Amino acid sequence: MAANALILSGGGARAAYQAGVLLALSELLPCLENPFPIICGTSAGAINALAMAAHPGTFNQSAQDLAQTWRELEVEKVYKTGWGDLTKGLFKVAGSLFHQGVARGKPLGLLDNSPLRDLLSGVIPFDNIQNRVDAGLLEAVCVTALGYSSGESVSFFQGNPALRGWRRARRVGTPSLLTVEHLLASSAIPAVFPAVPLNKEFFGDGAMRQLAPLSPALHLGASRMFVIGVSHNPMKTRWFKPKRALDHPPSIAQILGQMFNSAFIDTLEGDLEHLDRTNMLLKLAADKELCEKTYNLRPVDTLVITPSKPIDKIAGRRVRDLPKSLRFFMRAVGATARGGGASVASYLLFSHQYCNELMELGYQDAMWEKAAIEDFFSHPCRLPE
């Protein structure tokens, strides 16, 4: 039987888009109690993944509750935003320069995300993950983080005892009892949020060096993957778009934004292209049974939902919703539409206005793909008109 996997990529506050897609999916497939026995998430996508995997109710109920959490989200529930907190973070980063770049005491991070720990501990029943595994409702849930010492992309998974870990070039899969620490590690944007100690090593955002973001789901037995990205794909709209001439060099935020994009976005798009090519080659293979039994190569169906509008532009309009201290900092480094660095803001804008707009976009994009969703699941229940 084909195993469906849900793949949720990283992207900070952009992950609100995923909640909108999942909400639409729950309405389009009301009679599917558990459409995804395998759930994999990275960075903020890992938070959505565990929220869905640990929920005690149906898929519809878990999607509703996840959407409600994002609707009520405020920046202060993710990281501290006071002038004193921001100044303390800046001084901590500056002070590390006098100690060979190493922070004294707590791990280095510009922002204090201790409120996020409290939020996640309150909304995700981590103990229920094993209950769902034991009940046969969940095959596996996986969270990926980067080990700063080893440089390895480590996929921590909890699921069926028959599942085994794996080791590939710079990629490791290890069975674990997932906790809030794994989520904080996977979503620890480098230099912005502090690294988290796990298994005698400090870990950071799982999107970094994740060269094959689809790989964990395949190792866990997925044969069909529903992927929710967080990047607008201009290839869907037009092949060529004239470039606008810039009247100034790139700002700090614009440079950082491209660095974040390379970590959070580019690897997923590249891995999807690689999977498409592999599927095409397998169709041409003369001995398909040999490919699967000897080389463990099998065709994998995918459905990808990505934003139909550039999220950067939405973030550029919504910087005004941030607290004054954050607005000042964002403008100082050029993280605005005018400064060309709105991409950085798009990862840190955890205001309910911004998140609700992304959720609405995700909901609409999924509804537009109703026919593709129906075909992907091939479920006998009648979809609403």
Coordinates of C-alpha atoms in Angstrom, one line a residue:
M1 CA 0.0 0.0 0.0
A2 CA 1.3 3.4 -0.9
A3 CA 2.5 5.5 2.1
N4 CA 1.6 9.2 1.9
A5 CA 4.1 11.6 3.4
L6 CA 3.6 15.2 4.3
I7 CA 6.8 17.3 3.7
L8 CA 6.9 20.8 5.4
S9 CA 9.9 22.9 4.5
G10 CA 11.5 25.6 6.6
G11 CA 11.1 29.3 6.5
G12 CA 10.4 31.0 9.9
A13 CA 7.1 32.9 9.9
R14 CA 6.6 31.8 6.3
A15 CA 5.4 28.5 7.7
A16 CA 2.0 30.2 8.3
Y17 CA 1.4 29.5 4.6
Q18 CA 1.5 25.8 5.3
A19 CA -1.2 26.1 8.0
G20 CA -3.5 27.6 5.3
V21 CA -2.8 24.8 2.9
L22 CA -3.5 22.2 5.5
L23 CA -6.7 23.9 6.5
A24 CA -8.0 23.8 2.9
L25 CA -6.8 20.2 2.6
S26 CA -8.9 19.2 5.7
E27 CA -12.0 20.8 4.1
L28 CA -11.4 19.2 0.7
L29 CA -10.9 15.7 2.3
P30 CA -13.4 15.7 5.2
C31 CA -13.6 11.9 5.3
L32 CA -9.9 11.2 5.5
E33 CA -9.1 10.7 9.2
N34 CA -5.4 10.3 8.7
P35 CA -4.1 11.0 5.1
F36 CA -0.4 11.2 6.2
P37 CA 1.1 8.3 8.2
I38 CA 4.5 9.9 7.6
I39 CA 5.2 13.6 8.4
C40 CA 8.5 15.3 8.0
G41 CA 9.3 18.9 8.9
T42 CA 12.3 21.2 8.9
S43 CA 12.8 24.5 10.7
A44 CA 9.4 26.2 11.4
G45 CA 7.9 23.4 9.2
A46 CA 9.0 21.0 11.9
I47 CA 6.8 22.8 14.4
N48 CA 3.8 22.4 12.1
A49 CA 4.8 18.7 11.6
L50 CA 4.8 17.8 15.2
A51 CA 1.7 19.9 15.9
M52 CA -0.1 17.7 13.3
A53 CA 1.5 14.4 14.4
A54 CA 0.9 14.8 18.1
H55 CA -2.7 16.0 17.9
P56 CA -5.1 13.6 19.5
G57 CA -7.9 14.3 17.1
T58 CA -8.6 13.8 13.4
F59 CA -6.7 15.4 10.6
N60 CA -9.5 18.0 10.2
Q61 CA -9.3 18.8 13.9
S62 CA -5.5 19.1 14.0
A63 CA -5.5 21.4 10.9
Q64 CA -8.2 23.6 12.6
D65 CA -6.2 23.9 15.8
L66 CA -2.9 24.6 14.0
A67 CA -4.6 27.4 12.0
Q68 CA -6.0 28.8 15.2
T69 CA -2.6 28.9 16.8
W70 CA -1.2 30.8 13.8
R71 CA -4.1 33.2 13.8
E72 CA -3.5 34.2 17.4
L73 CA 0.3 34.4 17.1
E74 CA 2.2 37.5 18.0
V75 CA 5.9 38.3 17.8
E76 CA 6.1 38.4 21.6
K77 CA 5.1 34.8 21.8
V78 CA 8.1 33.8 19.7
Y79 CA 10.9 36.1 20.9
K80 CA 11.4 39.0 23.3
T81 CA 11.0 42.4 21.6
G82 CA 11.8 45.0 24.2
W83 CA 14.5 47.6 23.6
G84 CA 16.5 46.1 26.5
D85 CA 16.2 42.6 25.1
L86 CA 17.3 43.6 21.6
T87 CA 20.2 45.7 23.0
K88 CA 21.3 42.8 25.2
G89 CA 21.4 40.5 22.1
L90 CA 23.4 43.0 20.1
F91 CA 25.9 43.5 23.0
K92 CA 26.1 39.7 23.4
V93 CA 27.0 39.3 19.7
A94 CA 29.5 42.2 19.9
G95 CA 31.0 40.8 23.1
S96 CA 31.7 37.4 21.5
L97 CA 34.2 39.1 19.2
F98 CA 36.5 39.5 22.2
H99 CA 36.2 35.8 23.1
Q100 CA 37.1 34.3 19.7
G101 CA 33.4 34.5 18.6
V102 CA 32.2 32.4 21.5
A103 CA 29.4 33.7 23.8
R104 CA 29.7 33.5 27.5
G105 CA 27.0 31.5 29.2
K106 CA 24.0 30.8 26.9
P107 CA 24.6 30.1 23.2
L108 CA 25.0 33.0 20.9
G109 CA 21.8 34.5 19.4
L110 CA 20.6 38.0 18.5
L111 CA 17.1 37.3 19.7
D112 CA 15.8 35.6 22.9
N113 CA 13.3 32.9 21.8
S114 CA 12.5 31.6 25.3
P115 CA 8.8 32.6 24.7
L116 CA 8.7 30.1 21.9
R117 CA 9.6 27.3 24.2
D118 CA 6.7 28.1 26.5
L119 CA 4.3 28.3 23.5
L120 CA 5.4 25.0 22.0
S121 CA 5.2 23.2 25.4
G122 CA 1.7 24.5 25.8
V123 CA 0.2 23.6 22.4
I124 CA 1.9 20.4 21.4
P125 CA 1.3 17.2 23.5
F126 CA 4.7 15.5 22.8
D127 CA 3.8 12.4 24.8
N128 CA 0.9 11.7 22.5
I129 CA 3.2 11.0 19.5
Q130 CA 4.1 7.6 20.8
N131 CA 0.4 6.9 21.6
R132 CA -0.5 7.5 17.9
V133 CA 2.4 5.4 16.8
D134 CA 1.3 2.5 19.0
A135 CA -2.3 2.9 17.8
G136 CA -1.2 2.6 14.2
L137 CA -2.3 6.1 13.3
L138 CA 1.3 7.3 12.7
E139 CA 4.1 5.5 11.0
A140 CA 6.8 8.2 11.7
V141 CA 7.3 11.8 12.3
C142 CA 10.7 13.4 11.6
V143 CA 12.5 16.6 12.5
T144 CA 15.8 17.7 10.9
A145 CA 18.5 19.9 12.5
L146 CA 22.1 20.7 11.7
G147 CA 24.9 19.6 14.0
Y148 CA 27.4 22.5 14.3
S149 CA 30.3 20.3 15.3
S150 CA 29.8 17.4 12.8
G151 CA 28.3 19.5 10.0
E152 CA 25.8 16.7 9.5
S153 CA 22.1 17.1 8.7
V154 CA 20.5 14.9 11.4
S155 CA 16.9 13.7 11.0
F156 CA 15.5 12.8 14.4
F157 CA 12.5 10.5 13.9
Q158 CA 10.0 8.8 16.2
G159 CA 7.8 6.0 14.8
N160 CA 7.4 2.4 14.1
P161 CA 10.1 0.3 15.9
A162 CA 10.8 -1.6 12.7
L163 CA 12.2 1.6 11.2
R164 CA 16.0 1.8 11.1
G165 CA 18.3 4.8 11.1
W166 CA 20.5 5.6 8.1
R167 CA 23.8 7.3 7.3
R168 CA 24.7 9.0 4.0
A169 CA 27.1 11.7 3.0
R170 CA 26.5 14.5 5.5
R171 CA 23.0 13.0 6.2
V172 CA 22.1 10.9 9.3
G173 CA 18.8 9.5 10.5
T174 CA 18.5 8.5 14.1
P175 CA 15.5 7.3 16.1
S176 CA 14.6 9.6 19.0
L177 CA 12.0 10.5 21.5
L178 CA 11.0 13.9 20.1
T179 CA 10.7 16.9 22.5
V180 CA 10.5 20.6 22.5
E181 CA 14.3 20.7 22.3
H182 CA 14.3 19.1 18.9
L183 CA 11.8 21.8 17.6
L184 CA 13.9 24.7 19.1
A185 CA 17.0 23.2 17.5
S186 CA 15.4 22.7 14.1
S187 CA 14.0 26.2 14.0
A188 CA 17.1 28.0 15.4
I189 CA 17.9 30.4 12.6
P190 CA 21.7 30.9 12.6
A191 CA 22.9 33.9 14.6
V192 CA 19.3 35.0 15.1
F193 CA 18.2 32.3 17.6
P194 CA 20.6 30.4 19.9
A195 CA 21.8 26.9 19.1
V196 CA 20.3 24.0 21.2
P197 CA 22.3 21.2 22.8
L198 CA 21.2 17.6 21.8
N199 CA 23.2 14.4 22.2
K200 CA 26.4 16.2 23.3
E201 CA 26.3 18.5 20.3
F202 CA 24.8 22.0 19.5
F203 CA 22.2 22.0 16.8
G204 CA 20.8 24.8 14.6
D205 CA 18.3 25.3 11.9
G206 CA 17.6 22.1 9.9
A207 CA 17.4 23.9 6.6
M208 CA 21.1 24.5 6.6
R209 CA 23.1 22.0 4.7
Q210 CA 20.0 19.9 4.1
L211 CA 21.0 18.9 0.6
A212 CA 18.2 16.4 0.2
P213 CA 15.1 17.5 2.1
L214 CA 12.9 14.7 0.5
S215 CA 15.3 12.0 1.6
P216 CA 14.1 11.5 5.2
A217 CA 10.6 10.7 4.0
L218 CA 11.9 8.2 1.5
H219 CA 14.0 6.5 4.2
L220 CA 10.9 6.2 6.3
G221 CA 9.0 4.4 3.6
A222 CA 7.1 7.1 1.7
S223 CA 6.1 6.3 -1.9
R224 CA 4.0 9.4 -2.4
M225 CA 4.8 12.9 -1.1
F226 CA 2.6 16.0 -0.6
V227 CA 5.1 18.9 -0.4
I228 CA 4.2 22.4 0.9
G229 CA 6.9 24.9 0.0
V230 CA 7.2 28.5 1.2
S231 CA 8.7 30.2 -1.8
H232 CA 6.9 31.8 -4.8
N233 CA 8.0 30.0 -8.0
P234 CA 8.2 32.6 -10.8
M235 CA 8.6 29.8 -13.3
K236 CA 4.9 29.1 -12.9
T237 CA 3.9 32.6 -14.2
R238 CA 6.5 33.6 -16.8
W239 CA 9.8 32.4 -18.1
F240 CA 11.4 35.8 -18.6
K241 CA 10.9 38.9 -16.5
P242 CA 12.9 42.1 -17.2
K243 CA 15.2 43.0 -14.3
R244 CA 14.6 46.2 -12.6
A245 CA 17.7 48.4 -12.4
L246 CA 18.8 49.1 -8.8
D247 CA 20.0 52.6 -7.7
H248 CA 22.0 51.4 -4.7
P249 CA 24.2 48.4 -3.7
P250 CA 22.5 45.6 -1.8
S251 CA 21.7 46.3 1.9
I252 CA 22.8 44.1 4.8
A253 CA 19.3 42.6 4.9
Q254 CA 19.2 41.9 1.2
I255 CA 22.5 40.0 1.4
L256 CA 21.2 38.1 4.5
G257 CA 17.9 37.4 2.7
Q258 CA 19.7 35.7 -0.2
M259 CA 21.7 33.6 2.3
F260 CA 18.5 32.6 4.1
N261 CA 16.8 31.8 0.8
S262 CA 19.7 29.6 -0.2
A263 CA 19.2 27.6 3.0
F264 CA 15.5 27.5 3.3
I265 CA 14.3 27.4 -0.3
D266 CA 16.9 26.4 -3.0
T267 CA 17.6 22.9 -1.8
L268 CA 13.9 21.8 -1.8
E269 CA 13.5 23.1 -5.4
G270 CA 16.7 21.3 -6.5
D271 CA 15.7 18.0 -4.8
L272 CA 12.3 18.1 -6.5
E273 CA 13.9 18.5 -9.9
H274 CA 16.3 15.6 -9.1
L275 CA 13.3 13.4 -8.1
D276 CA 11.5 14.3 -11.4
R277 CA 14.5 13.2 -13.4
T278 CA 14.8 10.0 -11.4
N279 CA 11.1 9.2 -12.1
M280 CA 11.6 9.8 -15.8
L281 CA 14.6 7.5 -15.9
L282 CA 12.7 4.8 -14.1
K283 CA 10.0 4.9 -16.6
L284 CA 12.6 4.3 -19.3
A285 CA 14.3 1.4 -17.4
A286 CA 13.9 -2.0 -19.0
D287 CA 13.9 -4.0 -15.8
K288 CA 11.9 -2.0 -13.2
E289 CA 11.9 -4.9 -10.7
L290 CA 15.7 -5.0 -10.7
C291 CA 15.8 -1.2 -10.0
E292 CA 13.6 -1.6 -7.0
K293 CA 14.9 -4.8 -5.5
T294 CA 18.6 -4.3 -6.2
Y295 CA 19.1 -0.5 -6.1
N296 CA 16.0 0.4 -4.0
L297 CA 14.9 2.8 -6.8
R298 CA 11.1 3.3 -7.2
P299 CA 8.9 5.9 -8.7
V300 CA 7.6 8.5 -6.2
D301 CA 4.5 10.5 -6.9
T302 CA 4.6 14.1 -5.7
L303 CA 2.2 17.0 -5.4
V304 CA 3.8 20.4 -4.6
I305 CA 1.9 23.4 -3.3
T306 CA 3.8 26.7 -3.3
P307 CA 2.8 30.4 -2.9
S308 CA 1.3 32.0 -6.0
K309 CA 2.5 35.4 -4.8
P310 CA 5.9 36.6 -3.7
I311 CA 6.0 36.4 0.1
D312 CA 8.7 39.0 0.2
K313 CA 6.3 41.7 -1.1
I314 CA 3.7 40.8 1.6
A315 CA 6.5 41.0 4.3
G316 CA 7.6 44.4 2.9
R317 CA 4.1 45.8 3.5
R318 CA 3.8 44.2 7.0
V319 CA 7.0 45.4 8.6
R320 CA 4.9 48.2 10.1
D321 CA 3.1 45.6 12.2
L322 CA 6.3 44.8 14.2
P323 CA 7.0 46.4 17.6
K324 CA 9.0 49.7 17.5
S325 CA 12.3 48.1 18.5
L326 CA 12.1 45.5 15.7
R327 CA 10.9 48.1 13.2
F328 CA 13.9 50.3 14.0
F329 CA 16.2 47.3 13.6
M330 CA 14.6 46.1 10.4
R331 CA 14.9 49.6 8.8
A332 CA 18.4 50.1 10.0
V333 CA 19.6 47.0 8.1
G334 CA 17.4 47.5 5.1
A335 CA 14.8 44.8 5.8
T336 CA 12.1 46.7 4.0
A337 CA 10.6 46.8 0.5
R338 CA 12.6 50.0 -0.2
G339 CA 15.8 48.6 1.2
G340 CA 15.5 45.5 -0.9
G341 CA 15.8 43.2 2.1
A342 CA 12.2 42.3 2.9
S343 CA 13.1 38.6 2.5
V344 CA 14.8 38.8 6.0
A345 CA 11.7 40.3 7.5
S346 CA 9.5 37.5 5.9
Y347 CA 11.2 35.0 8.2
L348 CA 10.9 37.0 11.4
L349 CA 7.5 38.6 11.0
F350 CA 5.4 36.6 13.5
S351 CA 2.6 39.2 13.7
H352 CA -1.0 37.9 13.4
Q353 CA -1.7 40.2 10.5
Y354 CA 1.2 38.8 8.4
C355 CA 0.5 35.2 9.4
N356 CA -3.2 35.5 8.6
E357 CA -2.4 36.9 5.2
L358 CA -0.1 34.0 4.5
M359 CA -2.6 31.5 5.7
E360 CA -5.3 33.0 3.4
L361 CA -2.9 32.7 0.5
G362 CA -2.1 29.1 1.4
Y363 CA -5.8 28.3 1.7
Q364 CA -6.6 29.9 -1.7
D365 CA -3.7 28.2 -3.5
A366 CA -4.8 24.8 -2.2
M367 CA -8.3 25.4 -3.3
W368 CA -7.1 26.3 -6.8
E369 CA -5.4 22.9 -6.8
K370 CA -8.5 21.0 -5.9
A371 CA -8.5 18.8 -9.0
A372 CA -4.8 17.9 -8.5
I373 CA -5.5 17.1 -4.8
E374 CA -8.4 14.9 -5.7
D375 CA -6.3 13.0 -8.2
F376 CA -3.4 12.7 -5.8
F377 CA -5.4 11.1 -3.1
S378 CA -7.8 9.2 -5.4
H379 CA -10.2 8.9 -2.5
P380 CA -13.7 7.6 -3.1
C381 CA -15.3 10.3 -0.9
R382 CA -17.0 13.0 -2.9
L383 CA -15.2 16.3 -2.7
P384 CA -17.2 19.4 -2.1
E385 CA -18.1 21.5 -5.2

